[in-house]
XYZ file of C-alpha atoms in Angstrom:
305
model
C 8.159 41.086 6.583
C 6.557 41.317 3.136
C 6.289 44.698 1.404
C 3.884 46.038 -1.192
C 4.713 48.564 -3.929
C 4.145 52.046 -2.529
C 2.149 53.430 -5.453
C 3.471 56.906 -4.608
C 4.174 57.946 -8.179
C 1.540 60.419 -9.433
C -0.211 60.176 -6.068
C -1.827 63.460 -4.957
C -2.830 62.601 -1.382
C -2.565 59.566 0.858
C -3.511 58.582 4.391
C -2.264 55.388 6.009
C -2.685 53.532 9.258
C 0.484 52.013 10.713
C 0.945 48.265 10.357
C -0.723 46.526 13.278
C -0.867 43.006 14.628
C -2.285 41.715 17.899
C -3.404 38.321 19.108
C -6.341 37.959 21.471
C -7.401 34.727 23.115
C -10.547 33.827 25.018
C -10.446 31.104 27.666
C -12.941 29.332 29.948
C -15.862 31.679 29.268
C -18.773 30.283 31.235
C -22.098 31.224 32.792
C -23.031 29.397 35.979
C -25.836 29.370 38.570
C -24.704 28.127 41.975
C -26.248 27.182 45.311
C -25.983 29.403 48.418
C -23.074 27.395 49.868
C -20.957 27.495 46.686
C -17.361 28.687 46.756
C -14.345 28.613 44.440
C -10.875 28.059 45.931
C -7.990 30.509 45.809
C -6.007 30.355 42.579
C -4.114 32.490 40.111
C -3.250 32.366 36.411
C -1.480 34.395 33.740
C -4.767 35.487 32.136
C -6.898 38.538 32.833
C -10.342 37.799 34.228
C -13.709 39.532 34.149
C -16.428 38.386 36.547
C -19.965 39.730 36.082
C -22.684 38.887 38.622
C -25.982 38.323 36.797
C -28.176 37.636 39.845
C -27.625 37.378 43.579
C -24.528 38.330 45.559
C -20.909 37.229 45.472
C -17.885 37.923 47.649
C -14.557 37.885 45.843
C -11.181 38.079 47.546
C -8.607 39.529 45.155
C -5.060 39.904 46.394
C -6.392 39.681 49.950
C -8.947 42.457 49.373
C -12.636 41.515 49.890
C -14.945 42.776 47.127
C -18.725 42.486 47.544
C -20.557 42.137 44.238
C -24.265 42.560 43.675
C -26.334 41.991 40.568
C -24.788 43.819 37.618
C -21.404 44.494 39.245
C -18.303 43.704 37.175
C -14.824 42.957 38.544
C -11.566 42.962 36.576
C -8.753 40.781 37.961
C -5.181 41.297 36.809
C -2.898 38.602 35.449
C -1.179 36.687 38.244
C -3.464 38.001 40.997
C -4.535 35.418 43.600
C -8.312 35.378 44.007
C -11.240 33.296 45.253
C -15.008 33.706 45.378
C -18.120 32.551 47.217
C -21.880 33.051 47.045
C -23.345 35.421 49.623
C -26.742 36.351 51.010
C -28.096 32.824 51.524
C -29.460 32.570 47.992
C -28.534 31.247 44.579
C -26.123 33.309 42.542
C -25.537 33.479 38.781
C -22.422 34.878 37.184
C -20.605 35.122 33.876
C -16.843 34.757 33.922
C -14.293 34.920 31.149
C -10.517 34.856 30.948
C -8.636 36.553 28.162
C -5.197 37.552 26.999
C -3.946 39.977 24.404
C -0.592 40.145 22.690
C -0.590 43.925 22.235
C 2.155 44.917 24.669
C 1.004 48.465 25.431
C -2.572 47.426 26.182
C -1.422 44.478 28.260
C 0.813 46.785 30.261
C -2.124 49.156 30.795
C -4.228 46.312 32.183
C -1.426 45.059 34.390
C -0.746 48.530 35.798
C -4.343 48.909 36.924
C -5.499 47.993 40.408
C -8.400 45.568 40.731
C -11.350 47.515 39.372
C -15.037 47.244 40.233
C -17.564 48.641 37.775
C -20.792 48.971 39.825
C -24.198 48.253 38.324
C -25.625 51.308 36.601
C -22.310 53.153 36.341
C -21.447 54.673 32.977
C -18.584 52.273 32.347
C -20.567 49.213 33.467
C -23.303 50.087 30.969
C -20.675 50.348 28.224
C -19.222 46.956 29.167
C -22.635 45.245 29.215
C -22.894 45.324 25.408
C -19.757 43.314 24.476
C -20.124 41.134 27.574
C -23.755 40.497 26.639
C -22.704 39.338 23.175
C -20.206 36.896 24.665
C -22.761 35.689 27.222
C -25.317 35.089 24.483
C -22.789 33.078 22.482
C -21.825 31.105 25.602
C -25.468 30.175 26.237
C -25.992 29.243 22.583
C -22.836 27.230 21.954
C -24.083 25.614 18.673
C -24.537 29.101 17.225
C -20.998 30.006 18.326
C -19.481 27.040 16.507
C -17.907 27.320 13.073
C -15.782 30.020 11.452
C -18.406 32.775 11.645
C -19.128 32.128 15.318
C -15.407 32.100 16.042
C -14.982 35.474 14.337
C -18.036 36.922 16.117
C -16.650 35.850 19.499
C -13.227 37.362 18.815
C -14.869 40.509 17.460
C -16.845 40.862 20.698
C -13.637 40.305 22.677
C -11.840 43.038 20.715
C -14.813 45.317 21.366
C -14.643 44.442 25.060
C -10.923 45.287 25.160
C -11.571 48.618 23.444
C -14.351 49.580 25.871
C -12.296 48.318 28.801
C -9.316 50.427 27.757
C -11.478 53.562 27.651
C -13.047 52.663 30.997
C -9.665 52.204 32.668
C -8.537 55.591 31.396
C -11.601 57.135 33.037
C -11.214 55.146 36.260
C -7.550 56.120 36.522
C -6.766 53.424 39.102
C -3.055 52.988 38.509
C -1.272 50.342 40.533
C 2.311 50.508 41.719
C 4.346 50.124 38.530
C 7.968 50.178 37.477
C 9.350 53.706 37.383
C 9.389 55.535 34.064
C 13.156 55.042 33.900
C 12.741 51.245 34.019
C 9.774 50.807 31.665
C 11.917 51.355 28.537
C 14.032 48.380 29.627
C 10.945 46.146 29.767
C 9.753 47.429 26.380
C 13.172 46.856 24.807
C 13.282 43.371 26.261
C 9.871 42.628 24.714
C 11.144 43.872 21.339
C 14.259 41.700 21.571
C 12.190 38.649 22.525
C 9.970 39.233 19.480
C 13.071 39.522 17.300
C 14.495 36.325 18.805
C 11.264 34.457 18.033
C 11.033 35.626 14.425
C 14.754 35.461 13.633
C 16.258 32.478 15.472
C 19.521 32.877 13.562
C 19.951 36.478 14.763
C 22.729 37.477 17.106
C 20.197 37.731 19.922
C 19.293 34.051 19.808
C 22.236 31.756 19.443
C 20.644 29.242 21.805
C 18.486 26.639 20.085
C 14.946 26.364 21.557
C 14.838 22.587 21.404
C 17.904 22.317 23.605
C 17.068 21.822 27.274
C 16.666 25.234 28.834
C 17.116 26.957 25.453
C 14.459 29.594 26.045
C 15.964 30.340 29.439
C 19.335 30.939 27.783
C 17.695 33.304 25.308
C 16.396 35.372 28.223
C 19.828 35.266 29.875
C 21.537 36.506 26.698
C 19.051 39.341 26.267
C 19.474 40.370 29.896
C 23.236 40.365 29.371
C 22.943 42.564 26.291
C 20.836 45.003 28.284
C 23.457 45.029 31.030
C 21.297 43.600 33.836
C 21.014 40.336 35.724
C 18.483 37.768 34.551
C 16.665 37.917 37.898
C 16.303 41.706 37.679
C 15.000 41.536 34.099
C 12.552 38.760 34.996
C 11.169 40.806 37.884
C 10.947 44.033 35.880
C 9.315 42.323 32.899
C 6.726 40.622 35.110
C 5.872 43.921 36.813
C 5.328 45.581 33.440
C 3.504 42.827 31.548
C 2.181 40.382 34.149
C 4.049 37.366 32.801
C 7.623 36.163 32.619
C 9.913 36.766 29.619
C 9.812 33.046 28.821
C 6.000 33.062 28.828
C 6.019 36.108 26.549
C 8.476 34.403 24.190
C 6.201 31.355 24.053
C 3.206 33.593 23.258
C 5.074 35.259 20.402
C 6.185 31.910 18.978
C 2.629 30.569 19.155
C 1.348 33.679 17.387
C 3.924 33.265 14.605
C 3.262 29.539 14.263
C -0.494 30.076 13.953
C 0.039 32.788 11.347
C 2.336 30.581 9.250
C -0.011 27.596 9.574
C -2.609 29.651 7.707
C -0.474 29.210 4.574
C -1.040 25.640 3.302
C 2.091 25.876 1.139
C 4.287 26.102 4.247
C 4.932 22.705 5.807
C 4.953 22.092 9.539
C 8.622 21.123 9.300
C 9.419 24.452 7.612
C 7.603 26.320 10.381
C 9.556 24.382 12.989
C 12.818 25.372 11.303
C 11.753 29.026 10.991
C 11.129 29.092 14.730
C 14.552 27.588 15.400
C 13.557 24.000 16.181
C 15.807 21.298 14.761
C 13.325 18.590 15.767
C 9.796 18.778 14.307
C 8.539 16.374 16.976
C 9.675 18.729 19.726
C 8.000 21.680 17.980
C 4.762 19.692 17.690
C 4.856 18.866 21.398
C 5.513 22.500 22.272
C 2.693 23.721 20.033
C 0.271 21.242 21.608
C 1.373 22.320 25.089
C 0.725 25.972 24.166
C -2.564 25.538 22.304
C -3.992 22.141 23.261
C -3.822 20.746 19.709
C -1.053 19.619 17.378
C 0.040 21.886 14.480
C -1.547 19.496 11.969
C -4.854 19.395 13.846
C -4.830 23.181 14.190
C -4.336 23.529 10.430
C -7.181 21.062 9.755
C -9.499 23.105 12.001
C -8.969 26.103 9.704
C -10.216 24.266 6.617
């Protein structure tokens, strides 16, 4: 972690925000108009999902619970929740759907600890959500305008705004799901911290397993569980309850975040980044990066130019 001079000498007054870093990602944002007999099969994924009905009626089944949506209604689906949807009312239906993830552990835990939430049309929180959702919808409908660095930043800015409004809305809704007890949450948080340390410092005592060995990431999780004094199965279950994804998935997210940050520096070679993340084989790192992000490290770096 780099440090700047403090500048405290001869300073009369100072106010500082704490250092902050969070990665957000937007996936499969789409607007669609469907026929009366349209349906989407049951599925689940590690992302959070927002579904906003623009016109018509939709019936969603989330975790076995039927949710009737009319025009303007918004539904939030948690990570890992099984869900399906179908048009209702014998008429066409239009909707806007987006999937997102965020690397800020506390906010992710807040989302995961919330029951499926419906924000009805005209409600205070729905009206607040319409603004950032409307920006993303507009960019989705005008894809050429969303292309390029500025469009990319505008989309992520709208997503950050959406997360901020959503966080406030969830506080007001107060729909807490069954969550790990307060005595167990510190274990999940400590495990997240140790996974972050293992990703950034592969030579640390936490991570003696090498990621490019078969099952290396699994052994990292096993070692961390052992240091915490619990079985791997217990830690996997507790971590998933708290964050909505497995420890290995979280470790992959952290590594991807670090790799993308280091790829911003053209003076750092891809091979150096692979070594910093603990990979002895640059080819294996490149395959892993492409599996995580859909592009190779070199192509990702070119896209930033």
